Tab-separated table of C-alpha atoms in Angstrom:
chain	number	residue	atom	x	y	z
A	181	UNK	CA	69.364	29.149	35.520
A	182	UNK	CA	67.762	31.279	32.881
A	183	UNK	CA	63.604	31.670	33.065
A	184	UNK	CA	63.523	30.147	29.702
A	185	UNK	CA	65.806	26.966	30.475
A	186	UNK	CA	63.570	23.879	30.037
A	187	UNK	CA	60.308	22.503	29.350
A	188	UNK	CA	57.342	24.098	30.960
A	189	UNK	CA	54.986	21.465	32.317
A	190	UNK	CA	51.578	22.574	32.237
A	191	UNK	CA	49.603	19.654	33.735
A	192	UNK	CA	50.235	18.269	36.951
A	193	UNK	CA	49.475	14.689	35.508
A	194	UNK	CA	52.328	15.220	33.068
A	195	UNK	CA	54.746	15.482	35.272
A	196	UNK	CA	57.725	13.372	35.984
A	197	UNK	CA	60.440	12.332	38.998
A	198	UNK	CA	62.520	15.392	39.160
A	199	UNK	CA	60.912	18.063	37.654
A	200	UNK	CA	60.238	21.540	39.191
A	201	UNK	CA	56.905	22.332	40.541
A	202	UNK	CA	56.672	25.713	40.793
A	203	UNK	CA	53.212	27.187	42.841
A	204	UNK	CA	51.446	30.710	42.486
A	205	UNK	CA	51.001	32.375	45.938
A	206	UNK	CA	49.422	35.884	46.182
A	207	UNK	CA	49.461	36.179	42.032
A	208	UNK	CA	53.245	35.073	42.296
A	209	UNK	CA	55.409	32.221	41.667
A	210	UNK	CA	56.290	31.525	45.449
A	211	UNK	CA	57.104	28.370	46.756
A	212	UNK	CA	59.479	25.599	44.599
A	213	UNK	CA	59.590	21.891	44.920
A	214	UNK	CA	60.345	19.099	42.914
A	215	UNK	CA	58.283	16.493	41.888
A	216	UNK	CA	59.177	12.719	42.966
A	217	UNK	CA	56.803	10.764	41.096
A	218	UNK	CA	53.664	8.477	42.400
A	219	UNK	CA	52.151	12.558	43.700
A	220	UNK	CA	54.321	13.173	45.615
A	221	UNK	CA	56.874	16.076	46.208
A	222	UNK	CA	59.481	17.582	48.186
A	223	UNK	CA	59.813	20.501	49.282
A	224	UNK	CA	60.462	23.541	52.423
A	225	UNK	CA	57.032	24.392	53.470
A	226	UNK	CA	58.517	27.548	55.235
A	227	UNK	CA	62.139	29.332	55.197
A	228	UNK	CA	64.323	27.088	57.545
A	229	UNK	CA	61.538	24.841	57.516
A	230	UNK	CA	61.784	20.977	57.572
A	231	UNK	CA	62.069	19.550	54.382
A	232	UNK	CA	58.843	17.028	53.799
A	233	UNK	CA	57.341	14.690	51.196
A	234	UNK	CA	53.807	16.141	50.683
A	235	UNK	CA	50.926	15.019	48.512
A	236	UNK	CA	50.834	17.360	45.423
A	237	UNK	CA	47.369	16.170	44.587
A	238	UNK	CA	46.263	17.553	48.212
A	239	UNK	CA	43.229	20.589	47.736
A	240	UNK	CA	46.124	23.036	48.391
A	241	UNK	CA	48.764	22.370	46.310
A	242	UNK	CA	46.392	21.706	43.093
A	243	UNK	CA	44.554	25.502	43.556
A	244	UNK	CA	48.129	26.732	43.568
A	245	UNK	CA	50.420	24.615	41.034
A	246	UNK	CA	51.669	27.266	38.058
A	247	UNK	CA	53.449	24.537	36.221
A	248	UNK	CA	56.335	21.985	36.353
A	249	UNK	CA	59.575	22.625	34.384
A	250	UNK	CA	61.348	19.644	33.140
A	251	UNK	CA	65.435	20.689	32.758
A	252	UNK	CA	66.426	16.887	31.860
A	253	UNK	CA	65.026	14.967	29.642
């Protein structure tokens, strides 16, 4: 997938079930999930970690959301 394929999200509250969330870590674009609807999102907290359904509201996760990116609409 090319950067420029789909819509950038820019507000978390604009986002819907199955976009991208992608998260700025260190003043990079670092972790990946995708958004599930209702705040919630799933993702690989580490390599070879568990998958898990996290909170994206959570202190965390809103400090470090970049922006969603819708590819379907």
């Amino acid at each position: 997938m090319a950067r420029q394929d789909g819509r950038k999200v820019r507000q978390m509250d604009d986002l819907v079930s199955g976009d991208l969330v992608f998260f700025d870590i260190g003043g990079r674009i670092s972790h990946v999930g995708v958004y599930v609807g209702k705040g919630r999102f799933v993702h690989a907290p580490n390599s070879g970690g568990t998958v898990r359904l996290d909170d994206i509201d959570g202190p965390y996760w809103r400090e470090h959301f970049a922006y969603g990116k819708r590819l379907l609409d």
